[in-house]
PDB file of N, CA and C in Angstrom:
ATOM      1  N   VAL A   8     -12.740   6.133 -16.134  1.00 80.00           N
ATOM      2  CA  VAL A   8     -12.874   4.715 -16.395  1.00 80.00           C
ATOM      3  C   VAL A   8     -13.799   4.093 -15.354  1.00 80.00           C
ATOM      4  N   TYR A   9     -13.613   4.467 -14.094  1.00 81.00           N
ATOM      5  CA  TYR A   9     -14.417   3.883 -13.017  1.00 81.00           C
ATOM      6  C   TYR A   9     -15.903   4.183 -13.220  1.00 81.00           C
ATOM      7  N   LEU A  10     -16.232   5.430 -13.459  1.00 86.00           N
ATOM      8  CA  LEU A  10     -17.642   5.796 -13.615  1.00 86.00           C
ATOM      9  C   LEU A  10     -18.271   5.117 -14.824  1.00 86.00           C
ATOM     10  N   ALA A  11     -17.530   5.031 -15.908  1.00 86.00           N
ATOM     11  CA  ALA A  11     -18.044   4.341 -17.091  1.00 86.00           C
ATOM     12  C   ALA A  11     -18.278   2.866 -16.785  1.00 86.00           C
ATOM     13  N   THR A  12     -17.372   2.264 -16.036  1.00 80.00           N
ATOM     14  CA  THR A  12     -17.521   0.864 -15.667  1.00 80.00           C
ATOM     15  C   THR A  12     -18.740   0.667 -14.774  1.00 80.00           C
ATOM     16  N   MET A  13     -18.952   1.563 -13.833  1.00 82.00           N
ATOM     17  CA  MET A  13     -20.103   1.447 -12.943  1.00 82.00           C
ATOM     18  C   MET A  13     -21.414   1.576 -13.721  1.00 82.00           C
ATOM     19  N   GLU A  14     -21.455   2.440 -14.709  1.00 86.00           N
ATOM     20  CA  GLU A  14     -22.664   2.600 -15.518  1.00 86.00           C
ATOM     21  C   GLU A  14     -22.941   1.363 -16.368  1.00 86.00           C
ATOM     22  N   ILE A  15     -21.926   0.831 -17.013  1.00 83.00           N
ATOM     23  CA  ILE A  15     -22.134  -0.310 -17.908  1.00 83.00           C
ATOM     24  C   ILE A  15     -22.475  -1.571 -17.132  1.00 83.00           C
ATOM     25  N   THR A  16     -21.977  -1.709 -15.898  1.00 80.00           N
ATOM     26  CA  THR A  16     -22.269  -2.919 -15.131  1.00 80.00           C
ATOM     27  C   THR A  16     -23.748  -3.025 -14.788  1.00 80.00           C
ATOM     28  N   LYS A  17     -24.472  -1.941 -14.814  1.00 83.00           N
ATOM     29  CA  LYS A  17     -25.913  -1.984 -14.560  1.00 83.00           C
ATOM     30  C   LYS A  17     -26.634  -2.763 -15.655  1.00 83.00           C
ATOM     31  N   LYS A  18     -26.065  -2.826 -16.848  1.00 83.00           N
ATOM     32  CA  LYS A  18     -26.689  -3.481 -17.992  1.00 83.00           C
ATOM     33  C   LYS A  18     -26.203  -4.921 -18.190  1.00 83.00           C
ATOM     34  N   TRP A  19     -25.133  -5.309 -17.497  1.00 79.00           N
ATOM     35  CA  TRP A  19     -24.579  -6.651 -17.678  1.00 79.00           C
ATOM     36  C   TRP A  19     -25.475  -7.685 -17.032  1.00 79.00           C
ATOM     37  N   THR A  20     -25.678  -8.798 -17.712  1.00 80.00           N
ATOM     38  CA  THR A  20     -26.473  -9.880 -17.156  1.00 80.00           C
ATOM     39  C   THR A  20     -25.629 -11.103 -16.825  1.00 80.00           C
ATOM     40  N   MET A  21     -24.447 -11.168 -17.364  1.00 80.00           N
ATOM     41  CA  MET A  21     -23.543 -12.298 -17.107  1.00 80.00           C
ATOM     42  C   MET A  21     -22.316 -11.792 -16.343  1.00 80.00           C
ATOM     43  N   PRO A  22     -21.750 -12.631 -15.476  1.00 78.00           N
ATOM     44  CA  PRO A  22     -20.524 -12.228 -14.782  1.00 78.00           C
ATOM     45  C   PRO A  22     -19.383 -12.015 -15.784  1.00 78.00           C
ATOM     46  N   VAL A  23     -18.523 -11.094 -15.463  1.00 76.00           N
ATOM     47  CA  VAL A  23     -17.383 -10.792 -16.323  1.00 76.00           C
ATOM     48  C   VAL A  23     -16.239 -11.735 -15.976  1.00 76.00           C
ATOM     49  N   GLN A  24     -15.679 -12.387 -16.990  1.00 85.00           N
ATOM     50  CA  GLN A  24     -14.549 -13.272 -16.758  1.00 85.00           C
ATOM     51  C   GLN A  24     -13.341 -12.453 -16.340  1.00 85.00           C
ATOM     52  N   ASN A  25     -12.607 -12.969 -15.380  1.00 86.00           N
ATOM     53  CA  ASN A  25     -11.362 -12.344 -14.899  1.00 86.00           C
ATOM     54  C   ASN A  25     -11.585 -10.973 -14.274  1.00 86.00           C
ATOM     55  N   TRP A  26     -12.780 -10.717 -13.747  1.00 84.00           N
ATOM     56  CA  TRP A  26     -13.055  -9.403 -13.168  1.00 84.00           C
ATOM     57  C   TRP A  26     -12.137  -9.121 -11.984  1.00 84.00           C
ATOM     58  N   ALA A  27     -11.844 -10.143 -11.172  1.00 87.00           N
ATOM     59  CA  ALA A  27     -10.960  -9.951 -10.023  1.00 87.00           C
ATOM     60  C   ALA A  27      -9.577  -9.493 -10.482  1.00 87.00           C
ATOM     61  N   GLU A  28      -9.107 -10.039 -11.581  1.00 90.00           N
ATOM     62  CA  GLU A  28      -7.813  -9.629 -12.121  1.00 90.00           C
ATOM     63  C   GLU A  28      -7.869  -8.175 -12.608  1.00 90.00           C
ATOM     64  N   CYS A  29      -8.967  -7.799 -13.221  1.00 84.00           N
ATOM     65  CA  CYS A  29      -9.135  -6.413 -13.675  1.00 84.00           C
ATOM     66  C   CYS A  29      -9.103  -5.454 -12.493  1.00 84.00           C
ATOM     67  N   ILE A  30      -9.847  -5.785 -11.449  1.00 82.00           N
ATOM     68  CA  ILE A  30      -9.876  -4.930 -10.271  1.00 82.00           C
ATOM     69  C   ILE A  30      -8.493  -4.827  -9.637  1.00 82.00           C
ATOM     70  N   SER A  31      -7.757  -5.928  -9.627  1.00 85.00           N
ATOM     71  CA  SER A  31      -6.396  -5.900  -9.088  1.00 85.00           C
ATOM     72  C   SER A  31      -5.514  -4.941  -9.880  1.00 85.00           C
ATOM     73  N   GLN A  32      -5.642  -4.981 -11.191  1.00 86.00           N
ATOM     74  CA  GLN A  32      -4.838  -4.084 -12.029  1.00 86.00           C
ATOM     75  C   GLN A  32      -5.262  -2.627 -11.848  1.00 86.00           C
ATOM     76  N   PHE A  33      -6.564  -2.375 -11.723  1.00 83.00           N
ATOM     77  CA  PHE A  33      -7.029  -1.015 -11.449  1.00 83.00           C
ATOM     78  C   PHE A  33      -6.482  -0.529 -10.111  1.00 83.00           C
ATOM     79  N   ALA A  34      -6.458  -1.409  -9.107  1.00 82.00           N
ATOM     80  CA  ALA A  34      -5.953  -1.040  -7.787  1.00 82.00           C
ATOM     81  C   ALA A  34      -4.473  -0.688  -7.845  1.00 82.00           C
ATOM     82  N   ILE A  35      -3.719  -1.402  -8.664  1.00 84.00           N
ATOM     83  CA  ILE A  35      -2.288  -1.094  -8.817  1.00 84.00           C
ATOM     84  C   ILE A  35      -2.118   0.258  -9.502  1.00 84.00           C
ATOM     85  N   GLN A  36      -2.861   0.485 -10.569  1.00 84.00           N
ATOM     86  CA  GLN A  36      -2.714   1.709 -11.352  1.00 84.00           C
ATOM     87  C   GLN A  36      -3.328   2.934 -10.675  1.00 84.00           C
ATOM     88  N   TYR A  37      -4.488   2.733 -10.038  1.00 82.00           N
ATOM     89  CA  TYR A  37      -5.252   3.859  -9.500  1.00 82.00           C
ATOM     90  C   TYR A  37      -5.577   3.660  -8.028  1.00 82.00           C
ATOM     91  N   GLY A  38      -4.680   3.052  -7.294  1.00 76.00           N
ATOM     92  CA  GLY A  38      -4.929   2.681  -5.904  1.00 76.00           C
ATOM     93  C   GLY A  38      -5.441   3.802  -5.030  1.00 76.00           C
ATOM     94  N   ASP A  39      -4.849   4.987  -5.133  1.00 74.00           N
ATOM     95  CA  ASP A  39      -5.263   6.106  -4.287  1.00 74.00           C
ATOM     96  C   ASP A  39      -6.677   6.582  -4.618  1.00 74.00           C
ATOM     97  N   ARG A  40      -7.104   6.409  -5.852  1.00 74.00           N
ATOM     98  CA  ARG A  40      -8.447   6.846  -6.256  1.00 74.00           C
ATOM     99  C   ARG A  40      -9.481   5.741  -6.135  1.00 74.00           C
ATOM    100  N   LEU A  41      -9.034   4.498  -6.116  1.00 68.00           N
ATOM    101  CA  LEU A  41      -9.934   3.366  -6.126  1.00 68.00           C
ATOM    102  C   LEU A  41     -10.240   2.839  -4.731  1.00 68.00           C
ATOM    103  N   SER A  42      -9.405   3.130  -3.760  1.00 61.00           N
ATOM    104  CA  SER A  42      -9.531   2.523  -2.437  1.00 61.00           C
ATOM    105  C   SER A  42     -10.888   2.782  -1.796  1.00 61.00           C
ATOM    106  N   GLY A  43     -11.465   3.942  -1.950  1.00 58.00           N
ATOM    107  CA  GLY A  43     -12.769   4.230  -1.364  1.00 58.00           C
ATOM    108  C   GLY A  43     -13.917   3.592  -2.108  1.00 58.00           C
ATOM    109  N   ALA A  44     -13.695   3.169  -3.333  1.00 55.00           N
ATOM    110  CA  ALA A  44     -14.770   2.623  -4.159  1.00 55.00           C
ATOM    111  C   ALA A  44     -14.939   1.115  -3.983  1.00 55.00           C
ATOM    112  N   LEU A  45     -13.937   0.456  -3.457  1.00 52.00           N
ATOM    113  CA  LEU A  45     -14.025  -1.005  -3.332  1.00 52.00           C
ATOM    114  C   LEU A  45     -14.626  -1.425  -2.039  1.00 52.00           C
TER     115      LEU A  45
END
């Protein structure tokens, strides 16, 4: 999921609504794998 998200964000031109909330949920679910990426 992380790698796919990083690839697609290269093409985004507008900010994503509620992105901070998404990152918070990813951190809860995948905290051990996400900590180095943030």
